[in-house]
CSV table of C-alpha atoms in Angstrom, one decimal:
chain,number,residue,atom,x,y,z
U,1,MET,CA,-5.2,15.3,-2.6
U,2,SER,CA,-5.2,11.7,-3.8
U,3,LEU,CA,-3.6,8.8,-1.8
U,4,GLU,CA,-2.3,5.6,-3.2
U,5,ASN,CA,-2.3,2.7,-0.8
U,6,ILE,CA,0.9,0.6,-1.3
U,7,SER,CA,0.6,-1.9,1.6
U,8,CYS,CA,-1.9,-3.2,4.2
U,9,ASN,CA,-1.2,-5.6,7.0
U,10,LYS,CA,-3.5,-6.6,9.9
U,11,SER,CA,-1.9,-6.1,13.3
U,12,PHE,CA,-3.4,-6.7,16.8
U,13,GLY,CA,-6.9,-6.3,15.4
U,14,GLY,CA,-6.0,-3.1,13.6
U,15,TRP,CA,-4.3,-2.2,10.3
U,16,HIS,CA,-0.9,-1.0,9.4
U,17,LYS,CA,-1.0,0.8,6.0
U,18,GLN,CA,1.4,2.6,3.8
U,19,TYR,CA,0.4,5.4,1.5
U,20,ARG,CA,2.0,7.5,-1.3
U,21,HIS,CA,0.9,11.0,-2.1
U,22,LEU,CA,2.1,14.1,-3.9
U,23,SER,CA,3.0,16.8,-1.4
U,24,THR,CA,2.4,20.4,-2.5
U,25,VAL,CA,4.5,21.7,0.4
U,26,LEU,CA,7.6,19.5,-0.4
U,27,ASN,CA,7.0,19.6,-4.2
U,28,CYS,CA,7.6,15.8,-4.5
U,29,GLU,CA,6.0,12.5,-3.9
U,30,MET,CA,6.0,11.4,-0.2
U,31,ARG,CA,5.2,8.2,1.7
U,32,PHE,CA,3.8,7.7,5.2
U,33,ALA,CA,2.6,4.8,7.3
U,34,ILE,CA,-0.4,4.8,9.6
U,35,TYR,CA,-1.5,2.3,12.2
U,36,LEU,CA,-5.2,2.3,12.8
U,37,PRO,CA,-6.2,0.5,16.0
U,38,PRO,CA,-9.2,-1.9,16.1
U,39,GLN,CA,-11.5,0.7,17.7
U,40,VAL,CA,-11.9,2.2,14.2
U,41,ASN,CA,-13.5,-1.0,13.0
U,42,ASN,CA,-16.5,-0.1,15.1
U,43,GLY,CA,-16.8,3.4,13.7
U,44,GLU,CA,-14.9,5.1,16.5
U,45,LYS,CA,-12.7,8.0,15.8
U,46,VAL,CA,-9.3,7.9,17.6
U,47,PRO,CA,-6.6,10.4,18.5
U,48,VAL,CA,-3.2,10.4,16.6
U,49,LEU,CA,0.4,10.2,17.7
U,50,TYR,CA,2.8,11.5,15.1
U,51,TRP,CA,6.1,9.7,15.2
U,52,LEU,CA,9.2,11.4,13.7
U,53,SER,CA,12.2,9.1,13.0
U,54,GLY,CA,15.9,9.8,12.9
U,55,LEU,CA,18.7,10.2,10.4
U,56,THR,CA,18.7,7.7,7.5
U,57,CYS,CA,15.2,6.3,8.5
U,58,THR,CA,12.0,6.1,6.5
U,59,ASP,CA,8.4,5.5,7.5
U,60,GLU,CA,9.2,1.8,8.0
U,61,ASN,CA,11.8,1.8,10.8
U,62,PHE,CA,9.6,2.7,13.7
U,63,MET,CA,6.6,0.7,12.5
U,64,GLN,CA,8.7,-2.5,12.0
U,65,LYS,CA,11.1,-2.3,14.9
U,66,ALA,CA,9.5,-0.5,17.9
U,67,GLY,CA,6.7,-3.0,18.7
U,68,ALA,CA,4.2,-0.2,19.3
U,69,GLN,CA,1.1,-1.7,17.6
U,70,ARG,CA,0.0,-3.9,20.5
U,71,VAL,CA,-0.1,-1.1,23.1
U,72,ALA,CA,-1.6,1.4,20.5
U,73,ALA,CA,-4.3,-1.2,19.9
U,74,GLU,CA,-5.1,-1.5,23.6
U,75,LEU,CA,-5.1,2.3,24.1
U,76,GLY,CA,-7.0,3.2,21.0
U,77,ILE,CA,-4.4,5.5,19.4
U,78,ALA,CA,-3.5,5.8,15.8
U,79,ILE,CA,0.2,6.2,14.9
U,80,VAL,CA,1.3,8.2,11.8
U,81,ALA,CA,5.0,7.8,10.8
U,82,PRO,CA,6.1,10.1,7.9
U,83,ASP,CA,9.3,9.8,6.0
U,84,THR,CA,12.2,11.8,7.3
U,85,SER,CA,12.8,14.1,4.2
U,86,PRO,CA,11.6,14.8,0.7
U,87,ARG,CA,13.0,12.2,-1.8
U,88,GLY,CA,13.4,11.8,-5.5
U,89,GLU,CA,15.8,12.3,-8.4
U,90,ALA,CA,15.0,16.0,-8.6
U,91,VAL,CA,15.4,16.5,-4.8
U,92,ALA,CA,18.8,17.9,-3.6
U,93,ASP,CA,21.0,15.4,-1.8
U,94,ASP,CA,24.4,15.0,-0.2
U,95,SER,CA,26.9,12.2,0.2
U,96,SER,CA,26.8,12.6,4.0
U,97,TYR,CA,24.2,10.6,5.9
U,98,SER,CA,23.5,13.7,8.1
U,99,LEU,CA,22.5,16.0,5.3
U,100,GLY,CA,20.1,15.7,2.4
U,101,GLN,CA,17.7,12.9,1.7
U,102,GLY,CA,16.9,11.0,4.9
U,103,ALA,CA,18.1,14.0,7.0
U,104,GLY,CA,15.4,16.7,6.6
U,105,PHE,CA,15.7,17.9,10.3
U,106,TYR,CA,12.1,18.9,10.3
U,107,LEU,CA,12.7,22.5,9.4
U,108,ASN,CA,11.9,24.9,6.5
U,109,ALA,CA,15.1,25.4,4.5
U,110,THR,CA,15.8,28.9,3.3
U,111,GLU,CA,19.0,28.2,1.3
U,112,GLN,CA,19.6,26.8,-2.1
U,113,PRO,CA,19.5,24.1,-3.4
U,114,TRP,CA,17.4,22.9,-0.4
U,115,GLN,CA,14.7,25.5,-0.3
U,116,ALA,CA,12.6,24.0,-3.2
U,117,HIS,CA,11.9,20.8,-1.4
U,118,TYR,CA,13.1,20.8,2.2
U,119,GLN,CA,10.0,22.3,4.0
U,120,MET,CA,9.5,19.4,6.4
U,121,TYR,CA,8.3,21.7,9.3
U,122,ASP,CA,5.3,22.9,7.2
U,123,TYR,CA,4.7,19.3,6.0
U,124,ILE,CA,4.5,17.9,9.6
U,125,VAL,CA,2.7,20.8,11.2
U,126,GLN,CA,0.2,21.6,8.4
U,127,GLU,CA,-0.1,19.4,5.3
U,128,LEU,CA,0.2,15.9,6.8
U,129,PRO,CA,-2.3,16.4,9.7
U,130,SER,CA,-4.8,18.0,7.4
U,131,LEU,CA,-4.5,15.0,5.0
U,132,ILE,CA,-4.8,12.5,7.9
U,133,GLU,CA,-7.8,14.2,9.5
U,134,ALA,CA,-9.6,14.5,6.2
U,135,THR,CA,-9.0,10.9,5.2
U,136,PHE,CA,-9.0,8.6,8.2
U,137,PRO,CA,-11.3,8.1,11.2
U,138,VAL,CA,-9.3,10.2,13.6
U,139,THR,CA,-10.0,13.1,15.9
U,140,GLN,CA,-8.2,16.4,16.0
U,141,GLN,CA,-6.4,15.4,19.2
U,142,ARG,CA,-2.7,15.1,18.4
U,143,SER,CA,0.5,14.1,20.2
U,144,ILE,CA,4.0,14.0,18.8
U,145,ALA,CA,7.1,11.9,19.5
U,146,GLY,CA,10.4,11.0,17.9
U,147,HIS,CA,13.9,9.6,18.1
U,148,SER,CA,17.2,11.4,17.7
U,149,MET,CA,16.7,13.8,14.8
U,150,GLY,CA,13.0,13.0,15.1
U,151,GLY,CA,13.2,13.7,18.8
U,152,HIS,CA,14.6,17.1,17.9
U,153,GLY,CA,11.8,17.6,15.4
U,154,ALA,CA,9.0,16.6,17.8
U,155,LEU,CA,10.3,18.9,20.6
U,156,VAL,CA,10.7,21.9,18.3
U,157,ILE,CA,7.3,21.4,16.6
U,158,ALA,CA,5.5,21.0,19.9
U,159,LEU,CA,7.2,23.9,21.6
U,160,ARG,CA,6.4,26.2,18.7
U,161,ASN,CA,2.8,25.0,18.4
U,162,PRO,CA,1.7,24.1,21.9
U,163,ASP,CA,-2.0,24.6,21.1
U,164,GLN,CA,-1.9,21.8,18.5
U,165,TYR,CA,-0.6,19.0,20.6
U,166,CYS,CA,-1.6,17.4,23.9
U,167,ALA,CA,1.9,16.1,24.8
U,168,VAL,CA,5.4,15.5,23.4
U,169,SER,CA,8.0,12.8,24.0
U,170,ALA,CA,11.4,11.9,22.7
U,171,PHE,CA,14.0,9.1,22.8
U,172,SER,CA,17.6,10.4,22.6
U,173,PRO,CA,16.7,13.7,21.0
U,174,ILE,CA,19.3,16.0,19.5
U,175,SER,CA,18.6,18.5,22.2
U,176,ASN,CA,20.9,21.4,21.3
U,177,PRO,CA,21.5,21.3,17.6
U,178,MET,CA,23.1,24.7,17.5
U,179,ASN,CA,26.0,23.3,19.5
U,180,CYS,CA,26.6,19.8,18.0
U,181,PRO,CA,28.1,18.7,14.7
U,182,TRP,CA,25.0,17.1,13.2
U,183,GLY,CA,22.9,20.3,13.9
U,184,GLN,CA,25.6,22.7,12.8
U,185,THR,CA,26.1,20.9,9.5
U,186,ALA,CA,22.4,20.8,8.8
U,187,PHE,CA,21.6,24.3,10.0
U,188,SER,CA,24.5,25.8,8.0
U,189,ALA,CA,23.3,24.2,4.8
U,190,TYR,CA,19.5,24.6,5.2
U,191,LEU,CA,19.3,27.9,7.1
U,192,GLY,CA,22.5,29.8,6.2
U,193,ASN,CA,24.5,31.7,8.8
U,194,ASN,CA,21.8,33.7,10.5
U,195,LEU,CA,21.8,32.3,14.1
U,196,GLU,CA,18.3,33.7,14.8
U,197,HIS,CA,17.0,31.2,12.2
U,198,TRP,CA,18.9,28.5,14.0
U,199,ARG,CA,17.4,29.4,17.4
U,200,ALA,CA,13.9,28.8,15.9
U,201,TYR,CA,14.8,25.1,15.6
U,202,ASP,CA,16.7,24.5,18.8
U,203,SER,CA,14.7,23.0,21.7
U,204,CYS,CA,17.0,24.6,24.4
U,205,GLU,CA,16.5,28.1,22.9
U,206,LEU,CA,12.7,27.6,22.6
U,207,ILE,CA,12.4,26.4,26.2
U,208,LYS,CA,14.4,29.4,27.4
U,209,GLN,CA,12.1,31.7,25.6
U,210,THR,CA,9.1,30.4,27.5
U,211,ALA,CA,10.4,32.0,30.7
U,212,ALA,CA,9.4,35.4,29.3
U,213,GLN,CA,5.9,34.1,28.3
U,214,PRO,CA,4.1,33.2,31.5
U,215,LYS,CA,0.8,32.6,29.7
U,216,LEU,CA,2.2,30.2,27.2
U,217,ILE,CA,0.9,26.6,27.3
U,218,LYS,CA,3.6,24.4,28.8
U,219,LEU,CA,3.1,20.9,27.3
U,220,PRO,CA,3.8,17.7,29.2
U,221,ILE,CA,7.2,16.5,28.0
U,222,ARG,CA,8.8,13.1,28.5
U,223,ILE,CA,12.4,12.3,27.5
U,224,ASP,CA,14.2,9.0,27.7
U,225,GLN,CA,18.0,8.7,27.2
U,226,GLY,CA,20.3,5.7,27.2
U,227,GLU,CA,23.5,6.1,29.2
U,228,ASP,CA,25.5,3.9,26.8
U,229,ASP,CA,24.5,5.9,23.7
U,230,SER,CA,27.6,6.5,21.6
U,231,PHE,CA,26.2,9.9,20.5
U,232,LEU,CA,25.3,11.1,24.0
U,233,HIS,CA,28.0,13.7,24.7
U,234,THR,CA,28.9,14.8,21.1
U,235,GLU,CA,25.5,15.1,19.4
U,236,LEU,CA,22.6,14.8,21.9
U,237,LYS,CA,23.6,16.9,24.9
U,238,PRO,CA,20.7,16.2,27.1
U,239,GLU,CA,22.2,18.1,30.0
U,240,ALA,CA,21.8,21.3,27.9
U,241,LEU,CA,18.0,20.7,27.7
U,242,GLN,CA,17.8,19.9,31.4
U,243,ALA,CA,19.5,23.1,32.2
U,244,ALA,CA,17.3,25.1,29.9
U,245,ALA,CA,14.2,23.5,31.4
U,246,GLN,CA,15.3,24.2,35.0
U,247,GLN,CA,16.2,27.8,34.0
U,248,ALA,CA,12.7,28.4,32.5
U,249,ASP,CA,10.9,26.4,35.2
U,250,TYR,CA,9.5,24.2,32.4
U,251,PRO,CA,8.3,20.8,33.7
U,252,VAL,CA,10.2,18.0,31.8
U,253,GLN,CA,10.1,14.4,32.8
U,254,PHE,CA,13.6,13.1,32.1
U,255,TYR,CA,14.6,9.5,32.5
U,256,ARG,CA,18.1,8.0,32.1
U,257,HIS,CA,18.7,4.3,31.5
U,258,GLN,CA,21.9,2.5,32.3
U,259,GLY,CA,23.2,0.1,29.5
U,260,TYR,CA,20.9,1.3,26.8
U,261,ASP,CA,22.2,2.7,23.5
U,262,HIS,CA,20.8,4.6,20.5
U,263,SER,CA,19.1,1.7,18.8
U,264,TYR,CA,15.6,0.5,18.4
U,265,TYR,CA,16.3,-2.1,21.1
U,266,PHE,CA,16.2,0.9,23.4
U,267,ILE,CA,13.0,2.3,21.9
U,268,ALA,CA,11.2,-1.0,22.0
U,269,SER,CA,12.1,-1.4,25.7
U,270,PHE,CA,10.2,1.7,26.7
U,271,ILE,CA,7.7,2.5,23.9
U,272,ASP,CA,4.8,1.3,26.0
U,273,LEU,CA,5.6,3.9,28.6
U,274,HIS,CA,5.6,6.6,26.0
U,275,LEU,CA,2.3,5.5,24.5
U,276,SER,CA,0.7,5.4,28.0
U,277,PHE,CA,2.1,8.9,28.6
U,278,HIS,CA,0.5,10.2,25.5
U,279,ALA,CA,-2.8,8.4,26.1
U,280,SER,CA,-3.2,9.9,29.5
U,281,HIS,CA,-2.9,13.4,28.0
U,282,LEU,CA,-4.9,12.8,24.9
U,283,LYS,CA,-7.8,11.6,27.1
U,284,LYS,CA,-7.7,14.9,29.0
U,285,ALA,CA,-8.1,17.0,25.9
């Protein structure tokens, strides 16, 4: 699979790069960003944190606004930030910001006209890591994190594939998409009316299911939520996730922060704690 490098910037001794490639899973051209810390300059291979962004975002939002490169350079962690959906003239879209391009919800669509391109779950779990590990000086040690829709995606992907990740964290995740307007809109369009298909992409439902699987790997989870987030009660519903974790005896570190909202000002304020959290578990692997 050929990669086209479209930008390259030195940052804290490492390199931030953007690439374009043709995705066979998504059936379109995709873009992603990668930060390679300075340790790779000496021939060292480093673990990878995959970052999933939220509604309307691209690969650029996190890399430009979160201020993660300094700490990633110190800790020796690569960061990969994919786009949030398939894109292009032939890719189905919608006038709403919460559906279509920029709103892939990190699932595999089963309904038309979305099915042909909206296979973001397989892209994040399979195709992109295979490409990254075959191309860049990284190990097979992975963590995953995200914000809002991306927090939903990170939790779902990690909970469904606990053997592939060392840890998962999220800022302001859409915790219970089956029971919020954003999730119901997306799931109805992408997955149809079969609620069993919905449950496969709902973090609360996935955590509840772990109670019946005592041998299942329980990943370290960290979640940070701003108390002044305008989407807190209507879309994010963190209390549902807390209740599910308590019911299933699933250890989740949950932190609430007074005065913080849904923006990248919030993420930038605590991203160093998330990176340190991931580094501690990546080193154990």
